Coordinates of C-alpha atoms in Angstrom, one line a residue:
Chain A
M1 CA 51.9 -8.4 -5.7
S2 CA 52.8 -8.1 -2.1
E3 CA 55.6 -10.5 -2.3
D4 CA 57.4 -8.2 -4.5
D5 CA 57.6 -5.4 -2.1
P6 CA 61.0 -3.9 -3.0
T7 CA 61.5 -2.7 0.7
A8 CA 61.1 -6.2 2.0
E9 CA 63.3 -7.4 -0.9
T10 CA 66.4 -5.4 0.2
A11 CA 66.4 -6.9 3.6
S12 CA 65.4 -10.4 2.6
E13 CA 68.0 -10.8 -0.2
Q14 CA 71.2 -9.9 1.6
P15 CA 73.4 -12.8 1.4
G16 CA 73.2 -14.0 5.0
P17 CA 74.8 -17.0 6.8
R18 CA 72.8 -19.4 4.5
A19 CA 74.7 -18.0 1.5
H20 CA 77.4 -20.7 2.0
G21 CA 75.2 -23.3 3.5
M22 CA 71.8 -24.7 3.3
R23 CA 68.8 -24.4 5.5
A24 CA 67.3 -27.7 6.8
S25 CA 64.2 -27.0 4.7
E26 CA 66.4 -26.4 1.7
R27 CA 68.1 -29.7 2.3
A28 CA 64.6 -31.2 2.5
V29 CA 63.8 -29.9 -0.9
V30 CA 67.0 -31.4 -2.3
L31 CA 66.3 -34.8 -0.5
V32 CA 62.7 -35.0 -1.7
T33 CA 63.8 -34.2 -5.3
L34 CA 66.4 -36.9 -5.1
L35 CA 64.0 -39.4 -3.8
A36 CA 61.4 -38.3 -6.6
T37 CA 64.2 -38.7 -9.2
L38 CA 64.9 -42.3 -7.9
A39 CA 61.1 -43.1 -7.8
L40 CA 60.4 -41.6 -11.2
C41 CA 63.5 -42.7 -13.1
T42 CA 64.4 -46.2 -12.0
P43 CA 62.6 -49.6 -11.7
L44 CA 63.3 -49.6 -7.8
V45 CA 59.6 -48.8 -7.3
A46 CA 58.2 -50.8 -10.2
P47 CA 56.1 -53.1 -8.0
A48 CA 54.4 -50.1 -6.5
W49 CA 53.5 -48.9 -9.9
V50 CA 51.4 -51.9 -10.7
G51 CA 47.4 -52.1 -10.3
T52 CA 44.8 -49.7 -9.5
G53 CA 44.9 -46.7 -6.9
P54 CA 42.2 -44.4 -5.6
F55 CA 39.3 -43.4 -7.9
G56 CA 40.1 -46.2 -10.3
L57 CA 43.4 -44.4 -11.4
P58 CA 46.4 -46.4 -12.4
R59 CA 48.8 -46.6 -9.3
A60 CA 51.7 -45.2 -11.4
L61 CA 49.7 -42.1 -12.1
V62 CA 48.9 -41.7 -8.4
W63 CA 52.6 -42.1 -7.6
V64 CA 53.5 -39.4 -10.1
I65 CA 51.0 -37.0 -8.7
G66 CA 52.1 -37.9 -5.2
W67 CA 55.7 -37.0 -6.0
L68 CA 54.6 -33.9 -7.7
L69 CA 52.7 -32.9 -4.5
A70 CA 55.7 -33.9 -2.3
V71 CA 58.0 -31.6 -4.3
F72 CA 55.4 -28.8 -4.1
V73 CA 55.1 -29.2 -0.3
A74 CA 58.9 -29.2 0.2
L75 CA 59.2 -26.0 -1.8
V76 CA 56.3 -24.4 0.1
V77 CA 57.9 -25.3 3.4
D78 CA 61.2 -23.9 2.5
Y79 CA 59.7 -20.7 1.0
R80 CA 57.7 -20.2 4.1
R81 CA 60.7 -20.8 6.3
E82 CA 62.7 -18.1 4.3
T83 CA 60.1 -15.5 3.8
G84 CA 57.3 -16.1 6.4
G85 CA 54.7 -17.2 3.9
I86 CA 53.2 -16.9 0.4
G87 CA 51.5 -13.6 -0.1
R88 CA 52.9 -12.0 3.1
D89 CA 55.2 -9.0 3.0
R90 CA 58.0 -10.1 5.2
G91 CA 58.6 -12.9 7.6
A92 CA 61.3 -14.4 9.7
R93 CA 64.3 -15.4 7.8
G94 CA 65.5 -18.6 9.1
D95 CA 68.8 -20.2 8.3
G96 CA 68.2 -23.5 9.7
Chain B
M1 CA 26.5 -21.4 -39.8
T2 CA 28.6 -24.5 -40.5
T3 CA 30.9 -26.0 -37.8
A4 CA 33.9 -24.8 -39.6
T5 CA 32.7 -21.2 -39.8
V6 CA 31.9 -21.0 -36.1
A7 CA 35.2 -22.7 -35.2
L8 CA 37.2 -20.3 -37.4
A9 CA 35.4 -17.3 -36.0
T10 CA 36.3 -18.5 -32.5
C11 CA 40.0 -18.7 -33.5
G12 CA 39.6 -15.2 -35.1
V13 CA 38.4 -13.8 -31.8
Y14 CA 41.1 -15.6 -30.0
L15 CA 43.8 -14.1 -32.3
V16 CA 42.4 -10.6 -31.9
A17 CA 42.4 -10.9 -28.2
T18 CA 45.9 -12.2 -28.2
L19 CA 47.1 -9.3 -30.4
V20 CA 45.5 -6.8 -28.0
M21 CA 47.1 -8.5 -24.9
G22 CA 50.4 -8.5 -26.6
L23 CA 50.3 -4.9 -27.6
L24 CA 49.2 -3.1 -24.4
P25 CA 52.3 -3.9 -22.4
G26 CA 54.4 -2.2 -24.9
L27 CA 53.0 1.1 -23.9
R28 CA 54.7 1.0 -20.6
V29 CA 58.0 -0.7 -21.1
S30 CA 61.2 1.4 -21.6
R31 CA 62.7 1.6 -25.1
S32 CA 66.0 0.0 -24.1
V33 CA 67.5 -3.4 -24.5
A34 CA 66.9 -4.2 -20.9
G35 CA 63.1 -3.3 -21.4
Y36 CA 62.8 -5.2 -24.6
V37 CA 64.7 -8.5 -23.4
A38 CA 64.3 -8.4 -19.7
A39 CA 61.1 -6.3 -19.2
D40 CA 63.1 -3.7 -17.1
R41 CA 63.6 -6.7 -14.7
S42 CA 60.0 -6.1 -13.5
M43 CA 58.1 -9.4 -13.9
D44 CA 56.1 -10.5 -10.9
T45 CA 55.0 -14.0 -9.9
L46 CA 51.8 -14.1 -11.9
V47 CA 53.4 -13.3 -15.2
L48 CA 56.5 -15.4 -14.5
Y49 CA 54.3 -18.5 -13.6
F50 CA 52.5 -18.3 -16.9
V51 CA 55.6 -17.5 -19.0
L52 CA 57.5 -20.5 -17.6
G53 CA 54.4 -22.7 -17.8
A54 CA 53.1 -21.7 -21.1
S55 CA 56.4 -21.5 -22.9
I56 CA 57.0 -25.2 -22.2
F57 CA 53.6 -26.3 -23.1
S58 CA 53.8 -26.1 -26.9
S59 CA 51.5 -27.7 -29.5
F60 CA 53.5 -30.8 -29.2
A61 CA 52.2 -31.0 -25.5
F62 CA 48.7 -30.2 -26.4
L63 CA 48.5 -32.7 -29.3
G64 CA 51.4 -34.9 -28.8
A65 CA 51.0 -35.9 -25.2
P66 CA 47.4 -37.3 -25.7
G67 CA 49.0 -39.1 -28.7
W68 CA 51.6 -40.6 -26.3
A69 CA 48.9 -41.7 -23.8
Y70 CA 46.8 -43.2 -26.5
S71 CA 49.7 -45.2 -28.3
R72 CA 52.3 -45.7 -25.6
G73 CA 50.2 -45.7 -22.3
L74 CA 52.1 -44.9 -19.1
A75 CA 55.3 -43.9 -21.1
A76 CA 53.4 -40.6 -21.3
L77 CA 54.0 -40.1 -17.5
Y78 CA 57.7 -39.3 -18.4
V79 CA 56.3 -35.8 -19.5
I80 CA 54.9 -35.1 -16.0
A81 CA 58.0 -36.7 -14.3
Y82 CA 60.5 -34.3 -16.0
G83 CA 58.4 -31.4 -15.5
I84 CA 58.4 -32.0 -11.7
L85 CA 62.1 -32.4 -11.5
G86 CA 63.1 -29.9 -14.2
M87 CA 62.2 -26.8 -12.2
V88 CA 63.7 -27.7 -8.9
P89 CA 67.3 -26.6 -9.9
F90 CA 65.9 -23.3 -10.8
Y91 CA 64.9 -22.8 -7.2
F92 CA 68.5 -22.7 -6.2
V93 CA 70.2 -21.4 -9.3
G94 CA 67.5 -18.8 -10.5
P95 CA 67.8 -16.2 -7.8
R96 CA 71.6 -16.1 -8.0
V97 CA 71.4 -15.8 -11.8
R98 CA 68.8 -12.9 -11.3
R99 CA 71.2 -11.1 -9.0
L100 CA 74.1 -11.5 -11.3
G101 CA 72.0 -10.2 -14.2
E102 CA 71.0 -7.1 -12.2
R103 CA 74.6 -6.4 -11.1
Y104 CA 76.2 -6.9 -14.5
G105 CA 73.4 -6.2 -16.8
F106 CA 73.1 -9.6 -18.4
V107 CA 70.1 -10.5 -20.4
T108 CA 71.1 -13.9 -21.9
Q109 CA 72.4 -17.2 -20.6
A110 CA 75.7 -17.0 -22.6
E111 CA 76.5 -13.5 -21.3
L112 CA 76.8 -14.9 -17.8
L113 CA 79.1 -17.7 -18.8
A114 CA 81.1 -15.6 -21.2
H115 CA 81.7 -12.9 -18.5
R116 CA 82.4 -15.5 -15.7
F117 CA 84.9 -17.3 -17.7
D118 CA 86.1 -14.3 -19.8
S119 CA 85.5 -16.3 -23.1
R120 CA 84.2 -15.0 -26.3
P121 CA 84.3 -18.4 -28.1
L122 CA 82.1 -19.8 -25.3
S123 CA 79.6 -17.0 -26.0
V124 CA 79.5 -17.8 -29.8
L125 CA 79.3 -21.6 -29.1
M126 CA 76.3 -21.0 -26.9
A127 CA 74.7 -18.8 -29.4
L128 CA 75.0 -21.3 -32.1
L129 CA 73.8 -24.1 -29.8
S130 CA 70.7 -22.1 -28.8
L131 CA 70.0 -21.3 -32.5
G132 CA 70.4 -24.9 -33.4
A133 CA 67.9 -25.8 -30.7
F134 CA 65.5 -22.9 -31.3
V135 CA 64.9 -23.0 -35.0
P136 CA 63.4 -26.6 -35.3
Y137 CA 61.4 -25.8 -32.2
L138 CA 59.9 -22.7 -33.7
V139 CA 59.4 -24.4 -37.0
L140 CA 57.3 -27.1 -35.4
Q141 CA 55.1 -24.5 -33.6
M142 CA 54.5 -22.8 -36.9
Q143 CA 53.6 -26.0 -38.7
G144 CA 51.3 -26.7 -35.7
A145 CA 49.5 -23.5 -35.9
G146 CA 49.1 -23.9 -39.7
L147 CA 47.9 -27.4 -39.5
I148 CA 45.1 -26.4 -37.1
L149 CA 43.7 -23.7 -39.2
S150 CA 44.2 -25.9 -42.4
T151 CA 42.4 -28.8 -40.9
L152 CA 39.6 -26.7 -39.5
T153 CA 38.8 -25.3 -43.0
D154 CA 39.3 -28.5 -44.8
G155 CA 42.4 -27.1 -46.6
R156 CA 40.6 -23.9 -47.8
I157 CA 43.2 -22.1 -45.7
S158 CA 46.5 -23.6 -46.6
L159 CA 49.2 -24.6 -44.0
A160 CA 51.4 -21.7 -45.2
A161 CA 48.5 -19.2 -44.8
G162 CA 47.5 -20.6 -41.4
A163 CA 51.0 -20.3 -40.1
A164 CA 51.3 -16.9 -41.5
A165 CA 48.1 -15.7 -39.8
A166 CA 49.0 -17.0 -36.4
Y167 CA 52.7 -16.0 -36.5
G168 CA 51.9 -12.6 -38.1
V169 CA 50.0 -11.8 -34.8
V170 CA 53.0 -13.2 -32.8
L171 CA 55.4 -11.1 -34.9
V172 CA 53.4 -7.8 -34.3
Y173 CA 53.4 -8.0 -30.5
V174 CA 56.9 -9.4 -30.2
L175 CA 58.2 -6.6 -32.3
W176 CA 56.2 -3.9 -30.4
S177 CA 56.3 -5.1 -26.8
G178 CA 59.3 -7.5 -26.6
V179 CA 59.3 -9.9 -23.6
L180 CA 56.6 -8.1 -21.7
G181 CA 54.2 -8.8 -24.6
V182 CA 55.3 -12.5 -24.5
G183 CA 54.6 -12.5 -20.7
W184 CA 51.1 -11.1 -20.8
T185 CA 49.9 -13.0 -23.9
N186 CA 51.3 -16.3 -22.2
T187 CA 49.3 -15.4 -19.1
F188 CA 46.1 -15.1 -21.3
Q189 CA 47.1 -18.2 -23.2
G190 CA 48.0 -20.2 -20.1
V191 CA 44.7 -19.7 -18.4
F192 CA 42.8 -20.4 -21.6
M193 CA 44.8 -23.7 -22.3
M194 CA 44.2 -24.9 -18.7
A195 CA 40.6 -24.3 -18.8
I196 CA 40.2 -26.1 -22.1
A197 CA 42.4 -29.0 -20.9
W198 CA 40.5 -29.6 -17.8
F199 CA 37.2 -29.4 -19.5
L200 CA 38.0 -31.9 -22.2
G201 CA 40.1 -34.1 -19.9
L202 CA 37.0 -34.7 -17.8
Y203 CA 34.3 -34.4 -20.5
L204 CA 35.7 -37.0 -22.9
P205 CA 36.1 -39.9 -20.4
Y206 CA 32.7 -39.2 -19.0
Q207 CA 31.1 -39.0 -22.5
L208 CA 32.8 -42.3 -23.6
H209 CA 33.1 -44.3 -20.4
G210 CA 31.1 -42.7 -17.7
G211 CA 34.0 -41.5 -15.7
V212 CA 37.8 -41.5 -15.3
G213 CA 37.9 -44.7 -13.2
P214 CA 35.6 -46.8 -15.5
M215 CA 37.8 -45.6 -18.5
F216 CA 40.9 -47.0 -16.9
D217 CA 38.9 -50.2 -16.0
A218 CA 38.1 -50.7 -19.7
I219 CA 41.7 -50.0 -20.8
R220 CA 42.9 -52.7 -18.2
G221 CA 40.4 -55.1 -19.7
E222 CA 41.2 -54.5 -23.3
R223 CA 44.8 -53.2 -23.4
P224 CA 46.5 -53.9 -20.1
E225 CA 49.9 -53.5 -21.5
L226 CA 49.3 -49.8 -21.8
L227 CA 49.1 -49.6 -18.0
M228 CA 52.2 -51.6 -17.2
A229 CA 55.0 -49.1 -16.2
P230 CA 57.0 -47.8 -17.9
G231 CA 54.6 -48.2 -20.9
L232 CA 55.4 -48.9 -24.5
A233 CA 58.1 -47.9 -26.9
A234 CA 57.2 -46.2 -30.3
D235 CA 57.2 -49.6 -32.0
G236 CA 54.7 -51.1 -29.6
S237 CA 57.3 -53.1 -27.6
S238 CA 57.9 -52.6 -23.8
W239 CA 59.8 -49.5 -23.1
T240 CA 62.8 -50.2 -21.0
W241 CA 63.4 -48.4 -17.6
A242 CA 66.8 -47.2 -18.7
A243 CA 65.1 -45.5 -21.8
F244 CA 62.4 -44.0 -19.6
G245 CA 64.7 -42.9 -16.6
S246 CA 67.3 -41.5 -18.9
S247 CA 64.7 -39.5 -21.0
V248 CA 63.3 -38.1 -17.8
L249 CA 66.8 -37.1 -16.5
V250 CA 67.9 -35.5 -19.8
S251 CA 64.7 -33.8 -20.4
A252 CA 64.7 -32.3 -16.7
I253 CA 68.1 -31.0 -17.1
G254 CA 67.4 -29.6 -20.6
F255 CA 64.1 -28.1 -19.2
T256 CA 66.1 -26.0 -16.6
M257 CA 68.8 -25.0 -19.2
W258 CA 66.5 -24.0 -22.1
P259 CA 67.9 -20.5 -22.9
H260 CA 64.5 -18.9 -23.2
L261 CA 63.4 -20.0 -19.8
F262 CA 66.8 -19.5 -18.1
M263 CA 66.6 -15.8 -19.5
K264 CA 63.4 -15.2 -17.6
A265 CA 65.3 -15.2 -14.3
Y266 CA 66.7 -11.8 -15.5
A267 CA 63.2 -10.5 -16.1
A268 CA 62.1 -11.3 -12.5
R269 CA 61.4 -8.4 -10.3
S270 CA 62.9 -10.0 -7.2
D271 CA 64.3 -13.2 -5.8
R272 CA 61.0 -13.7 -4.0
S273 CA 58.9 -13.4 -7.2
L274 CA 61.2 -16.0 -8.9
R275 CA 61.3 -18.4 -6.0
L276 CA 57.6 -18.2 -5.6
T277 CA 57.1 -19.0 -9.2
V278 CA 59.2 -22.2 -8.9
V279 CA 57.3 -23.1 -5.7
L280 CA 54.0 -22.8 -7.5
Y281 CA 55.3 -24.4 -10.7
P282 CA 54.3 -28.0 -9.9
T283 CA 50.7 -26.9 -9.9
F284 CA 51.0 -26.0 -13.6
Q285 CA 52.1 -29.7 -14.2
I286 CA 48.8 -30.8 -12.9
F287 CA 47.5 -29.5 -16.1
L288 CA 49.0 -32.3 -17.9
V289 CA 46.9 -35.0 -16.2
P290 CA 43.7 -34.1 -18.0
I291 CA 45.8 -33.8 -21.3
L292 CA 46.7 -37.4 -20.8
F293 CA 43.1 -38.4 -20.0
I294 CA 42.2 -37.1 -23.5
G295 CA 44.5 -39.7 -25.0
F296 CA 43.5 -42.5 -22.7
A297 CA 39.7 -41.8 -23.4
G298 CA 40.2 -42.9 -27.2
V299 CA 42.1 -46.2 -26.4
V300 CA 39.1 -48.6 -26.1
S301 CA 36.5 -46.5 -28.1
F302 CA 38.6 -45.7 -31.1
P303 CA 41.4 -48.1 -31.6
G304 CA 43.9 -47.8 -34.5
V305 CA 43.8 -44.1 -35.1
E306 CA 46.9 -43.0 -37.2
P307 CA 48.9 -40.9 -36.5
A308 CA 48.3 -41.2 -32.7
D309 CA 48.9 -37.4 -32.5
S310 CA 45.6 -36.9 -34.2
I311 CA 43.6 -38.6 -31.5
L312 CA 42.2 -35.3 -30.1
P313 CA 40.9 -33.9 -33.3
H314 CA 39.7 -37.4 -34.2
L315 CA 37.6 -37.6 -31.0
L316 CA 36.1 -34.2 -31.6
V317 CA 35.0 -35.1 -35.1
R318 CA 33.6 -38.6 -34.2
L319 CA 31.8 -37.4 -31.1
E320 CA 30.2 -34.5 -33.1
V321 CA 30.7 -32.0 -30.3
P322 CA 29.2 -28.5 -30.7
A323 CA 30.9 -26.1 -33.1
L324 CA 31.8 -23.6 -30.5
L325 CA 33.7 -26.3 -28.5
V326 CA 35.6 -27.3 -31.6
G327 CA 36.6 -23.7 -32.2
L328 CA 37.7 -23.3 -28.5
V329 CA 39.8 -26.6 -28.7
C330 CA 41.4 -25.2 -31.8
A331 CA 42.0 -21.9 -30.2
G332 CA 43.6 -23.7 -27.3
A333 CA 45.9 -25.6 -29.6
L334 CA 46.8 -22.2 -31.3
A335 CA 47.5 -20.8 -27.8
A336 CA 49.8 -23.8 -27.1
S337 CA 51.7 -23.1 -30.2
M338 CA 51.9 -19.4 -30.0
S339 CA 52.9 -19.3 -26.3
S340 CA 55.9 -21.3 -27.0
G341 CA 56.7 -19.8 -30.4
D342 CA 56.7 -16.2 -29.2
S343 CA 59.0 -16.8 -26.3
I344 CA 61.5 -18.8 -28.6
L345 CA 61.4 -16.2 -31.2
H346 CA 62.1 -13.4 -28.9
A347 CA 64.9 -15.3 -27.1
A348 CA 66.6 -16.3 -30.4
A349 CA 66.7 -12.8 -31.7
S350 CA 68.1 -11.6 -28.5
I351 CA 70.8 -14.2 -28.5
V352 CA 71.8 -13.7 -32.1
V353 CA 72.5 -10.0 -31.3
R354 CA 73.8 -10.2 -27.8
D355 CA 75.9 -13.3 -27.9
G356 CA 76.7 -13.5 -31.7
I357 CA 76.8 -10.1 -33.3
R358 CA 77.7 -7.9 -30.4
P359 CA 80.8 -9.8 -29.2
L360 CA 82.1 -10.0 -32.8
S361 CA 81.5 -6.4 -33.4
G362 CA 83.7 -5.5 -30.4
G363 CA 80.7 -4.1 -28.4
G364 CA 80.3 -1.1 -30.9
L365 CA 76.5 -1.0 -30.7
D366 CA 74.7 1.6 -28.4
D367 CA 71.6 0.8 -26.7
R368 CA 69.1 2.2 -29.2
R369 CA 70.9 0.4 -32.2
E370 CA 71.1 -2.9 -30.3
R371 CA 67.4 -2.9 -29.7
G372 CA 66.9 -2.1 -33.3
A373 CA 69.3 -5.0 -34.3
I374 CA 67.3 -7.4 -32.1
R375 CA 64.0 -6.4 -33.7
V376 CA 65.5 -7.0 -37.2
A377 CA 66.7 -10.4 -35.9
V378 CA 63.2 -11.2 -34.8
L379 CA 62.1 -10.6 -38.4
V380 CA 64.9 -12.6 -39.9
V381 CA 64.5 -15.5 -37.4
S382 CA 60.9 -15.6 -38.1
L383 CA 61.3 -15.6 -41.8
V384 CA 63.9 -18.5 -41.7
A385 CA 61.6 -20.5 -39.5
Y386 CA 58.6 -19.7 -41.8
Y387 CA 60.7 -20.9 -44.8
F388 CA 61.4 -24.3 -43.1
A389 CA 57.8 -24.6 -41.9
V390 CA 56.2 -24.3 -45.4
V391 CA 59.0 -25.3 -47.8
S392 CA 61.6 -27.5 -46.4
R393 CA 61.1 -31.3 -45.8
V394 CA 64.0 -31.6 -43.2
D395 CA 63.2 -34.1 -40.3
L396 CA 62.6 -31.5 -37.7
V397 CA 61.5 -33.9 -34.9
A398 CA 64.8 -35.6 -35.1
L399 CA 66.5 -32.3 -34.9
L400 CA 64.4 -31.2 -31.9
L401 CA 65.2 -34.5 -30.0
A402 CA 68.9 -33.8 -30.7
A403 CA 68.5 -30.3 -29.4
Y404 CA 67.3 -31.5 -25.9
G405 CA 70.4 -33.6 -25.6
G406 CA 72.4 -30.6 -26.7
V407 CA 70.8 -28.0 -24.4
A408 CA 71.2 -30.4 -21.4
Q409 CA 75.1 -29.8 -21.9
I410 CA 74.8 -26.3 -20.6
M411 CA 74.1 -27.5 -17.1
P412 CA 77.7 -28.4 -16.1
P413 CA 79.2 -25.1 -17.1
V414 CA 76.4 -23.1 -15.5
L415 CA 76.9 -25.0 -12.2
A416 CA 80.8 -24.6 -12.4
A417 CA 80.2 -20.8 -13.1
L418 CA 78.0 -20.5 -9.9
Y419 CA 79.5 -22.8 -7.5
W420 CA 83.2 -23.7 -8.4
P421 CA 85.4 -20.6 -8.2
R422 CA 88.6 -22.4 -9.2
V423 CA 87.6 -23.5 -12.7
P424 CA 89.8 -22.2 -15.5
R425 CA 88.4 -20.4 -18.4
Q426 CA 89.1 -23.2 -20.9
A427 CA 87.4 -26.0 -18.9
P428 CA 83.7 -25.2 -19.7
L429 CA 84.4 -24.7 -23.3
A430 CA 86.2 -28.1 -23.5
G431 CA 83.5 -29.8 -21.5
L432 CA 80.7 -28.3 -23.5
A433 CA 82.4 -29.2 -26.8
A434 CA 83.0 -32.8 -25.7
G435 CA 79.4 -33.1 -24.4
I436 CA 77.9 -31.8 -27.7
A437 CA 80.2 -34.1 -29.7
V438 CA 79.4 -37.2 -27.8
N439 CA 75.7 -36.4 -27.9
C440 CA 75.7 -36.0 -31.6
L441 CA 77.8 -39.1 -32.2
F442 CA 75.4 -41.5 -30.3
L443 CA 72.4 -39.7 -31.8
L444 CA 73.7 -40.4 -35.3
R445 CA 75.1 -43.9 -34.5
P446 CA 73.0 -45.3 -31.7
E447 CA 74.4 -48.8 -32.1
L448 CA 77.6 -47.5 -30.7
K449 CA 76.2 -46.6 -27.3
P450 CA 77.9 -48.6 -24.4
I451 CA 74.5 -49.1 -22.8
A452 CA 71.7 -49.7 -25.3
G453 CA 68.5 -47.7 -24.7
L454 CA 70.0 -45.0 -22.7
H455 CA 69.4 -41.5 -24.0
E456 CA 72.5 -40.0 -25.9
G457 CA 72.3 -36.9 -23.7
V458 CA 73.4 -39.1 -20.6
F459 CA 76.6 -40.0 -22.4
G460 CA 77.2 -36.4 -23.5
L461 CA 76.7 -35.2 -19.9
A462 CA 79.1 -37.8 -18.6
A463 CA 81.8 -36.7 -21.1
N464 CA 81.1 -33.2 -20.4
V465 CA 81.5 -33.5 -16.7
V466 CA 84.6 -35.7 -17.0
V467 CA 86.4 -33.3 -19.4
L468 CA 85.4 -30.2 -17.5
G469 CA 86.6 -31.8 -14.1
L470 CA 89.9 -33.1 -15.6
V471 CA 90.7 -29.7 -17.4
A472 CA 89.9 -27.9 -14.2
L473 CA 92.0 -30.1 -12.0
L474 CA 95.0 -30.3 -14.3
S475 CA 95.1 -26.6 -15.3
R476 CA 96.1 -23.5 -13.4
V477 CA 93.4 -21.0 -12.9
D478 CA 94.5 -17.3 -13.3
E479 CA 93.8 -15.1 -10.4
R480 CA 91.3 -12.8 -12.2
T481 CA 89.1 -15.8 -13.2
A482 CA 89.3 -17.2 -9.6
A483 CA 88.4 -13.8 -8.1
R484 CA 85.4 -13.6 -10.4
G485 CA 84.5 -17.2 -9.4
G486 CA 84.5 -16.2 -5.8
E487 CA 82.4 -13.1 -6.5
Y488 CA 79.8 -15.3 -8.2
L489 CA 79.8 -17.6 -5.3
R490 CA 79.2 -14.9 -2.9
T491 CA 76.4 -13.2 -5.0

């Protein structure tokens, strides 16, 4: 697969400035995961879990899928920020 | 031809296809320990995605998750919740672990910790913990496979013969191809399971209720308590948020730390392939949504099915679906069992030799002998598991639940190894021992828990972190350990 181009790898994996800090998008991944943890593990959002959501699905299920997609999007954004995009050989390496 | 014959033939075709998929990769992997255990560090995103996904989705997920939805309603969402959270730490930890593996030649989880803290007892303790967690897990997969073939043939194929047939196939390709065989069969099995799950998850609600929305409307009318978060406990009472939340947390941490998954970081070709796998991983979780629909589909139409885990076969029989579909579903369930079992079997054997026998033998095994020893261990572990699967009557589910809490205890030492250079060598061992002890105590004596309902793994983790932290703060770290910690942090 193109993302595994070993030539690109050497350049992209040198521990750069971010090795001891986090990019903004990495922090976003952590933040979204923590929010997902709160939402999925505590009764804080219990009222929002009651009733029916779109397509007749239970709202709780919609919330769980929503958090799943939020974590997915946060990971995609950070991955794009680091590598330039899914399926591309090499992109800009931001360090936030 | 009868339904059973067609279904059995379908399962046979699936087993032959799996065997071929498992044997082919063995032709191109090196005959070394790194080749057998870490696929010469060559796995790309496609294979990693399915290895990590299919390894976790066992026969318990394929048959147990619909059972949870059927009997406990929204409590079943905890499976999706921990799956979402469980992979995220790997996004940060995984690439660093991969680089360390490449640099120092690690192929198991314990090797990293034992090297970082220069501790042989830590390696042996981790090997014992891993084996204690793996064997019941593997036994349950074997029993699941045996049960499927036995049920399908009305007992003409016994549970023992069914398990032997399915795991005979697993044994052949694991012995021949090692982790690369596991990887490619998991890819095949993952695609197969996803297709079956989506088809059934949509077909059954439409067949029984006219759609997914109407299905939930019907449940809301007849069994509204099933749709009240966080669902029901096993005894039918309301589950507590403490139990739901702590189960999600402990399972998520355990998920990241399962040794057979953690070891796949060493098999990744690059940081990019590993990170991309984690990025894409939530899409595999979506596969659980139709699995839950299968269970919800039976709530109103077929109340009172016991045990709840049999709701999927019950629906297939009662709805008189075509024989080919029955066969495909049984093959899907076999795929779920084998895709977890092969990965566990391979990892368990590798750990026995690398973390148990090798350190105790003073490192006296050359590469060829070590690879041979791992293959012998594959045979021994599978025979032990097979014995328990067909003979023993030990309560394996209880053992497996205990294992999850135990595996979660690996997280603090791993984080300390990677991110805290000034941890002395004795701290992780002390923390791990305390965590396992507290976990076992509250598992055996739940009435002693300070907060009722909370998962015992949470108390174990608290003890683990406190002991590790206290020992780290109160002890002097020697310069060699500190230097190695700095090296790990910079990698």
